[in-house]
XYZ file of N, CA and C in Angstrom:
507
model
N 12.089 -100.541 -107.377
C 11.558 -99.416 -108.111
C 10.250 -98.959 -107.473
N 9.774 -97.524 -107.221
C 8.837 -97.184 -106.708
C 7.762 -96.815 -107.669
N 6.799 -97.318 -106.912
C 5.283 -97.096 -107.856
C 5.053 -95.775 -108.098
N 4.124 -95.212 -109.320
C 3.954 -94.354 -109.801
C 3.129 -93.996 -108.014
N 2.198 -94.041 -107.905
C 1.220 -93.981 -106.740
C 1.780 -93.378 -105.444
N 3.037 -93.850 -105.469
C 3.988 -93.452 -104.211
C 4.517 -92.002 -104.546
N 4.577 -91.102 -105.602
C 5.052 -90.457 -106.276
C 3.963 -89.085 -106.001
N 2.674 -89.153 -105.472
C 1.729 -88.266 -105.683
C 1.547 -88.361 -103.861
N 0.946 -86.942 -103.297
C 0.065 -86.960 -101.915
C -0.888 -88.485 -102.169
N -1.620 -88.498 -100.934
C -2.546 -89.655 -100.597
C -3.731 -89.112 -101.737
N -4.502 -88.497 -102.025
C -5.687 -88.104 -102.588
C -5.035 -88.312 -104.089
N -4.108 -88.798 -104.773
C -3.847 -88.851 -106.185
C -2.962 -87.612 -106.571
N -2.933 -87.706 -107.845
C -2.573 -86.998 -108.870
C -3.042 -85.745 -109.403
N -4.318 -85.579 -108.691
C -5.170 -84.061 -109.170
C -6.385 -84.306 -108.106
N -6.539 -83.372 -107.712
C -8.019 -83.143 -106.705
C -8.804 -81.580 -107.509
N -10.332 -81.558 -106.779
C -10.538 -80.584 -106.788
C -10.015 -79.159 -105.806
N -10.227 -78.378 -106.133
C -9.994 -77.318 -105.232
C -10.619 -77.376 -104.533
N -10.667 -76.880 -102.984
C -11.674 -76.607 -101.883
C -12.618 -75.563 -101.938
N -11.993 -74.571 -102.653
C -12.598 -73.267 -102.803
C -13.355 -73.221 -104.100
N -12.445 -73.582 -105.692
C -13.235 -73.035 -106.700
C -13.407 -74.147 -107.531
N -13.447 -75.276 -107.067
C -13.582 -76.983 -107.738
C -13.049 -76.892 -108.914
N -11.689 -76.005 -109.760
C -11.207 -75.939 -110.187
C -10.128 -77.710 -110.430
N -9.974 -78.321 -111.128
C -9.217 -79.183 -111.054
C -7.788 -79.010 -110.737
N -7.035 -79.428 -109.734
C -5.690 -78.828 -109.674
C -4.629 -80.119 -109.350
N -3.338 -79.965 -109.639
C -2.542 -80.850 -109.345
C -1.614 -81.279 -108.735
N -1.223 -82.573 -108.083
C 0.062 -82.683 -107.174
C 1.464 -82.536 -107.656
N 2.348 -81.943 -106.938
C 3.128 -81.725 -107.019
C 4.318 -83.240 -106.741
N 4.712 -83.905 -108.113
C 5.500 -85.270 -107.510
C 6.333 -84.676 -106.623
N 6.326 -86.371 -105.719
C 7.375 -86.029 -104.807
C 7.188 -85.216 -103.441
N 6.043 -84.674 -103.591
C 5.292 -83.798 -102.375
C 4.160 -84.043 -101.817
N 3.696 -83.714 -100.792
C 2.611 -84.160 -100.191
C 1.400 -82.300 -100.764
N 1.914 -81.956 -101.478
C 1.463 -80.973 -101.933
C 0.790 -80.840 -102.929
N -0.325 -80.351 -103.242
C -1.206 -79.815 -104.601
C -1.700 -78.006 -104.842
N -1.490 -77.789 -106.053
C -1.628 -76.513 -106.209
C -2.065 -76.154 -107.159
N -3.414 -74.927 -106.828
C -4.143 -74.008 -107.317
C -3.865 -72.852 -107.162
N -4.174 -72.685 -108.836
C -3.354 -71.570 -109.393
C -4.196 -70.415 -108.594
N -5.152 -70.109 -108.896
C -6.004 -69.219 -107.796
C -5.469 -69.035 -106.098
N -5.637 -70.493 -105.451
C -5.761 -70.090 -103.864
C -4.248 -70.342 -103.165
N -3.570 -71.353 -103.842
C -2.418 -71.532 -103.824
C -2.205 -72.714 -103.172
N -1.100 -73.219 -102.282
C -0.598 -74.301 -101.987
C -2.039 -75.051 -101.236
N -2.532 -76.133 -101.127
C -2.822 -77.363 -100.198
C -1.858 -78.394 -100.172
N -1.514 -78.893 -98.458
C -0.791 -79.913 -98.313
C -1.571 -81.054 -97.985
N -1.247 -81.997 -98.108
C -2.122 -83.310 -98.010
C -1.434 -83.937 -96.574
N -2.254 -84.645 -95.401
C -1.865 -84.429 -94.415
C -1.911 -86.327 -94.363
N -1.446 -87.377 -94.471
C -1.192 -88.737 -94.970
C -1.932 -89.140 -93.481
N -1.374 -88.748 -92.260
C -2.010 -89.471 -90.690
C -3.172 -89.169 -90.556
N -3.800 -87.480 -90.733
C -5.107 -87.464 -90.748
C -5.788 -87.487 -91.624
N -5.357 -87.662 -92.638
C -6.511 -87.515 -94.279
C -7.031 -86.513 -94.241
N -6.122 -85.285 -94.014
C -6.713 -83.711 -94.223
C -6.076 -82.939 -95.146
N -6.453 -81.803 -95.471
C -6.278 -81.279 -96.643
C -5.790 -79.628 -95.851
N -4.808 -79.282 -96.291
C -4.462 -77.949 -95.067
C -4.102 -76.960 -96.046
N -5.057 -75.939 -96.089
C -4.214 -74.792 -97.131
C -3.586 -74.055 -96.459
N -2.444 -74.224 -96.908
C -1.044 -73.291 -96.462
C -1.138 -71.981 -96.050
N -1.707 -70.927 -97.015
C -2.127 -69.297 -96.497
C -3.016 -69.507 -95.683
N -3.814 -69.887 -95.358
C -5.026 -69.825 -94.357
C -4.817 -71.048 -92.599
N -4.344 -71.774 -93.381
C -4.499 -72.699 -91.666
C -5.804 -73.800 -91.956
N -6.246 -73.591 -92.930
C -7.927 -74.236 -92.901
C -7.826 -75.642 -93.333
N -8.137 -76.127 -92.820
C -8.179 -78.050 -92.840
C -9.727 -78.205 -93.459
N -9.554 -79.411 -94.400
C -10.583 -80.024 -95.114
C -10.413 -81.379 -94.864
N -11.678 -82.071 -95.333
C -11.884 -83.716 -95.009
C -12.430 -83.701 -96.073
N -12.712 -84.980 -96.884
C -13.300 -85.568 -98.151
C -14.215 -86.725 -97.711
N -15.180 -86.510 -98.131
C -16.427 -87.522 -97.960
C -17.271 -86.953 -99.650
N -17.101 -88.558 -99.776
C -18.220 -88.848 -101.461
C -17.757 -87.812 -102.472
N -16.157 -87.555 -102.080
C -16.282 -86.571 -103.195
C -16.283 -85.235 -103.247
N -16.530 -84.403 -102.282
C -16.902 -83.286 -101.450
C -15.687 -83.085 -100.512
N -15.239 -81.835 -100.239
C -14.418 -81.125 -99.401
C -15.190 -80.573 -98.413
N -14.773 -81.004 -97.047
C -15.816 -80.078 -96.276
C -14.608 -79.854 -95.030
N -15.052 -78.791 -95.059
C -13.842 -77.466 -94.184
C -14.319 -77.892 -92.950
N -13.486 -78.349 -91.475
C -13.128 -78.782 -90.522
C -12.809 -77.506 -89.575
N -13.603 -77.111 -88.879
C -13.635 -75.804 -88.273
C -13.258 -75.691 -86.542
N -12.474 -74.545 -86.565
C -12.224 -74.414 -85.116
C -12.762 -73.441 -84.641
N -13.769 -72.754 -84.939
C -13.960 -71.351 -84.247
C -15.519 -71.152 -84.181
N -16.643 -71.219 -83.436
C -17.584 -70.972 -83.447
C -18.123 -70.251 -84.920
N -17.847 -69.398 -85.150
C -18.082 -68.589 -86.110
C -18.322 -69.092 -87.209
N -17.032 -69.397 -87.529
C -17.404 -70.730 -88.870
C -18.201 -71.120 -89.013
N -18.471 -72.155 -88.894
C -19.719 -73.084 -88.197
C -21.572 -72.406 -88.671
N -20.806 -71.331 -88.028
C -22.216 -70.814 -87.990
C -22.622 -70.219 -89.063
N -21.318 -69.460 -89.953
C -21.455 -68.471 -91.066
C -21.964 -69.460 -91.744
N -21.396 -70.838 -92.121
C -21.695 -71.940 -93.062
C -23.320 -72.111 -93.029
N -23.566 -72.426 -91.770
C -24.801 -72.790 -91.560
C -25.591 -71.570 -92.223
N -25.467 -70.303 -91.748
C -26.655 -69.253 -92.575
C -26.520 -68.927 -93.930
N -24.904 -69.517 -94.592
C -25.736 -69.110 -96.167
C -25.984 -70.519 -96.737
N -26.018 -71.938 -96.178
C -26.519 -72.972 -96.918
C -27.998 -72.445 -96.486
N -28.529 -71.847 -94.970
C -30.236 -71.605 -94.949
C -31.017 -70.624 -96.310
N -29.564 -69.794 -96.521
C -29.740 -68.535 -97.430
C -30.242 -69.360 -98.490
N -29.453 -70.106 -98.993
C -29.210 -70.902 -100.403
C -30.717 -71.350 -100.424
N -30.933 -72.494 -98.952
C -32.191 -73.432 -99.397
C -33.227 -72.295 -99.753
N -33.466 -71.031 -99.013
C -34.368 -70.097 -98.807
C -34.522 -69.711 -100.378
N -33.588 -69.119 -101.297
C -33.842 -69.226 -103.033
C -34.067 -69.744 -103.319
N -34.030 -71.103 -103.006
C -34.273 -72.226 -103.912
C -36.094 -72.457 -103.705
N -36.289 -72.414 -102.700
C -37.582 -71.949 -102.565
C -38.287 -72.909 -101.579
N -36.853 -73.723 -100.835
C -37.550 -74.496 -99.741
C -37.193 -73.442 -97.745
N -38.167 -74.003 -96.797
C -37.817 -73.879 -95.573
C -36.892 -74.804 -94.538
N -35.990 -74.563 -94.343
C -35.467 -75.267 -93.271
C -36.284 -75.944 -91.902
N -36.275 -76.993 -91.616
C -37.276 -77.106 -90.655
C -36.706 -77.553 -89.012
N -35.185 -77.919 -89.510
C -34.286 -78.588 -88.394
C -33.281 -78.261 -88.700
N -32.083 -78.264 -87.965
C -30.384 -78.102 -88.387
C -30.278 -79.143 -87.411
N -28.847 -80.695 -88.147
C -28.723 -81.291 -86.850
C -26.619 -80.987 -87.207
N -26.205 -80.571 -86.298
C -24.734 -80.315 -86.548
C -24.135 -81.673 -85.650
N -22.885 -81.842 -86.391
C -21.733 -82.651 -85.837
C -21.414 -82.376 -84.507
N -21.989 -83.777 -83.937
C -21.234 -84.052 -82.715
C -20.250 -83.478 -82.112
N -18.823 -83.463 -82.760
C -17.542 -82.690 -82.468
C -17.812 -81.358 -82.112
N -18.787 -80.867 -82.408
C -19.051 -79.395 -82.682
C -19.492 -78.719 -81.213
N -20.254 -79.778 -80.625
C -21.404 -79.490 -79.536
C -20.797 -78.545 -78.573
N -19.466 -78.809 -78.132
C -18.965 -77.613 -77.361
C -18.648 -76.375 -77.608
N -18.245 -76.483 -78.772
C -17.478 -75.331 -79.586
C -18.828 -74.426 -79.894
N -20.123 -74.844 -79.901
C -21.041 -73.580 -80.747
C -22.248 -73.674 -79.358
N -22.205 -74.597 -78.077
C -23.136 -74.544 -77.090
C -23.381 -72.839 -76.645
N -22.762 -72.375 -76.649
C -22.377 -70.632 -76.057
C -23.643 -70.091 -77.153
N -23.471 -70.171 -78.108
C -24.215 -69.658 -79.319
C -25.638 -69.821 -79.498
N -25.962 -70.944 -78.701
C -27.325 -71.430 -79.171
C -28.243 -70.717 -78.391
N -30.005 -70.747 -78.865
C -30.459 -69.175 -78.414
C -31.233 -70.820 -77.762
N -31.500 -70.707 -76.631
C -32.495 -71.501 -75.306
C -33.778 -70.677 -74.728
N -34.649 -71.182 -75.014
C -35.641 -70.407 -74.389
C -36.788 -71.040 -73.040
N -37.690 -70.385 -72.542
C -38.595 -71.058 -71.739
C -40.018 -71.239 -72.076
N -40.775 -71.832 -72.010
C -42.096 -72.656 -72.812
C -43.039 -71.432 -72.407
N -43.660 -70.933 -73.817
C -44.044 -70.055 -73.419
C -45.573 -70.519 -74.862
N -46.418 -70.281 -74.169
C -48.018 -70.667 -74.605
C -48.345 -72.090 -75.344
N -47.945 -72.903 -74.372
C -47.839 -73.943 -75.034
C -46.957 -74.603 -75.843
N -46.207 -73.934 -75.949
C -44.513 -74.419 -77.048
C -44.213 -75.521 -76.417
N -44.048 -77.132 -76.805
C -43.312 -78.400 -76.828
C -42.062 -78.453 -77.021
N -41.508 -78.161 -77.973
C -40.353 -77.946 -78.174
C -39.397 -76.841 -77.738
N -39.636 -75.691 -77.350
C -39.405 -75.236 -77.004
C -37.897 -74.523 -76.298
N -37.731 -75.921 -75.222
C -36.747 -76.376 -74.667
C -35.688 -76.829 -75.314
N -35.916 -77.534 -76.284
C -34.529 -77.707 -77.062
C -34.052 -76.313 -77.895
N -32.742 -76.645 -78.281
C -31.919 -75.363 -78.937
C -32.119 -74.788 -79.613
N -31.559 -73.837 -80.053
C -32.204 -73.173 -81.647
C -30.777 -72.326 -82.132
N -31.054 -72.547 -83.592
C -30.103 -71.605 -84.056
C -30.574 -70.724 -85.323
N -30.639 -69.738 -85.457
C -31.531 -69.216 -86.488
C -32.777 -69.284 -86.199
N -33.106 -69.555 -85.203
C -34.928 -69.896 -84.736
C -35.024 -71.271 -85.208
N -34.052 -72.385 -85.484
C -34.468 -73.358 -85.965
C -33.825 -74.522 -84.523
N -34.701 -75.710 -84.427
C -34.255 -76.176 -83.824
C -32.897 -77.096 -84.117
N -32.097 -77.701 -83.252
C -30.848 -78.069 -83.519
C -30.678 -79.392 -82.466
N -30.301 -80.224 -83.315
C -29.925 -81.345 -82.730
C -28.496 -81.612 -83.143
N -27.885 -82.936 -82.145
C -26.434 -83.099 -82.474
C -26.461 -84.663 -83.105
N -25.748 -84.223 -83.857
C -25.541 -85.876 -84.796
C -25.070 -87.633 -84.368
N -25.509 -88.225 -84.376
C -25.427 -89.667 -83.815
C -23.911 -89.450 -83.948
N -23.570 -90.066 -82.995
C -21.643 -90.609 -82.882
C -21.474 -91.330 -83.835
N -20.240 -90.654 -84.081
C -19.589 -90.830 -85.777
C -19.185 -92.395 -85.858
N -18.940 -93.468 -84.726
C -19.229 -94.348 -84.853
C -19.971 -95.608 -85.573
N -21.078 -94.730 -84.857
C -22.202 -95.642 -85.935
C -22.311 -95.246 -87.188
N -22.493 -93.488 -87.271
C -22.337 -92.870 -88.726
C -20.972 -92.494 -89.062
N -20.422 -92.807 -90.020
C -18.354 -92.580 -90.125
C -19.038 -90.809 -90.863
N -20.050 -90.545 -91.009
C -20.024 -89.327 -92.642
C -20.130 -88.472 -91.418
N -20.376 -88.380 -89.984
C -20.360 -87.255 -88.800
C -18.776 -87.153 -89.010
N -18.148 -87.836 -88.803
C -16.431 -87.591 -88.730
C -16.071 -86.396 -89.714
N -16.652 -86.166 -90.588
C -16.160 -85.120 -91.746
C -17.518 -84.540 -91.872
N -18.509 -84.641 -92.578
C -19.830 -83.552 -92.810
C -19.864 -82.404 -91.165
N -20.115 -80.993 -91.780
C -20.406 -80.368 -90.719
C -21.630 -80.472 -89.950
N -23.202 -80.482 -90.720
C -24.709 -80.553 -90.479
C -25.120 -80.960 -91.663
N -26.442 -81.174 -91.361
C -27.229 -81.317 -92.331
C -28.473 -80.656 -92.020
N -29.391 -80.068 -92.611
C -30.477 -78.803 -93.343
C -31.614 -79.891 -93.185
N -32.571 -80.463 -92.334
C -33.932 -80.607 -92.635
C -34.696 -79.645 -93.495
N -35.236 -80.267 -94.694
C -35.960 -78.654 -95.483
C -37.168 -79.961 -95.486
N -38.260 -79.125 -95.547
C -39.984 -78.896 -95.509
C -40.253 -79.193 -97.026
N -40.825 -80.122 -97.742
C -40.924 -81.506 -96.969
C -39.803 -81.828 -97.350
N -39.400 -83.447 -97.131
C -37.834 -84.058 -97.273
C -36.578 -84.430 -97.017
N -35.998 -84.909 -97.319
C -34.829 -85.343 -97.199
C -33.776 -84.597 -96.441
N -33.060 -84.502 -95.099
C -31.927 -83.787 -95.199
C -30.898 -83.269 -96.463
N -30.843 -81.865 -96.337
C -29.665 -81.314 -97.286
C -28.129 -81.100 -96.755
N -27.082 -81.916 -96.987
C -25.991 -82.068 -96.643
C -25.240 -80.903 -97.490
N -24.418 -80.235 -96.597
C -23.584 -79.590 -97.289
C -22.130 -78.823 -96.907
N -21.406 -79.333 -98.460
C -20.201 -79.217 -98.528
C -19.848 -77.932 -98.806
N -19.056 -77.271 -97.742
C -18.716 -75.648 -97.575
C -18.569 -74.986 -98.809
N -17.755 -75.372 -99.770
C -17.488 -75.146 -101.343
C -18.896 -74.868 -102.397
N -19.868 -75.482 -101.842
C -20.623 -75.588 -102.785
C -21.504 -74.063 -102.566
N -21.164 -73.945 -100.925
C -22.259 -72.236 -100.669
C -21.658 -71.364 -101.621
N -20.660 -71.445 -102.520
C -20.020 -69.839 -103.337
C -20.315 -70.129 -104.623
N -21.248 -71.185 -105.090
C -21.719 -71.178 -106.323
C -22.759 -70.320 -106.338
């Protein structure tokens, strides 16, 4: 007799949505879950990804959080300027962006490089948004690079991590 457990995708019986953290549910018998809003996600068992069907767009889960797995420069980047948008209301400054490793090729084209000009130290390293940019320790040592896109140095404090879903609140 087969376990209830065997009966649902890998992620359970109900996940959140990627898009509207709507609670939504698996479909027994399928590697599928569905929201009534965005429509089908398939649950991907070899990579532990999350693939919505109309779009092509792959997600990863870390702590709880959906964070969208990007192939296109663009992405990447749109994400990055409205979490700066976000911190910017909230009423802090960004002081660093350090993005995922995986990423480094895919957004190198993009990054604005400049030459030391009145004394600038830093200078030389990257920038994106005028902010400087570093690439994230190998996911190795850190497993949360494997899935998180960047994380937001804000003035003073803690890196702000963030999960793509949360910029449309």
């Amino acid at each position: 007799m087969n376990s209830l457990g065997s009966q649902y995708p890998i992620f359970g019986p109900e996940i959140q949505c990627p898009h509207c953290r709507q609670t939504i549910p698996a479909l027994t018998l399928t590697d599928t879950y569905l929201c009534p809003r965005h429509g089908a996600f398939e649950a991907d068992p070899k990579t532990g990804e999350l693939v919505h069907l109309q779009s092509g767009r792959h997600w990863r889960l870390w702590n709880g959080d959906w964070y969208r797995q990007h192939t296109h420069p663009d992405g990447i980047r749109f994400e990055i300027h409205e979490a700066l948008d976000r911190l910017y209301t909230q009423g802090y400054r960004a002081t660093r962006v350090i993005i995922a490793k995986r990423y480094q090729e895919l957004i190198s084209t993009y990054l604005e490089r400049s030459t030391p000009w009145r004394g600038q130290t830093d200078s030389q390293k990257p920038r994106l948004y005028g902010l400087p940019v570093e690439f994230s320790p190998d996911p190795d040592d850190e497993p949360c690079w494997n899935v998180i896109n960047f994380d937001l140095e804000k003035e003073p404090g803690a890196p702000v991590r963030y999960p793509y879903f949360r910029l449309l609140e």
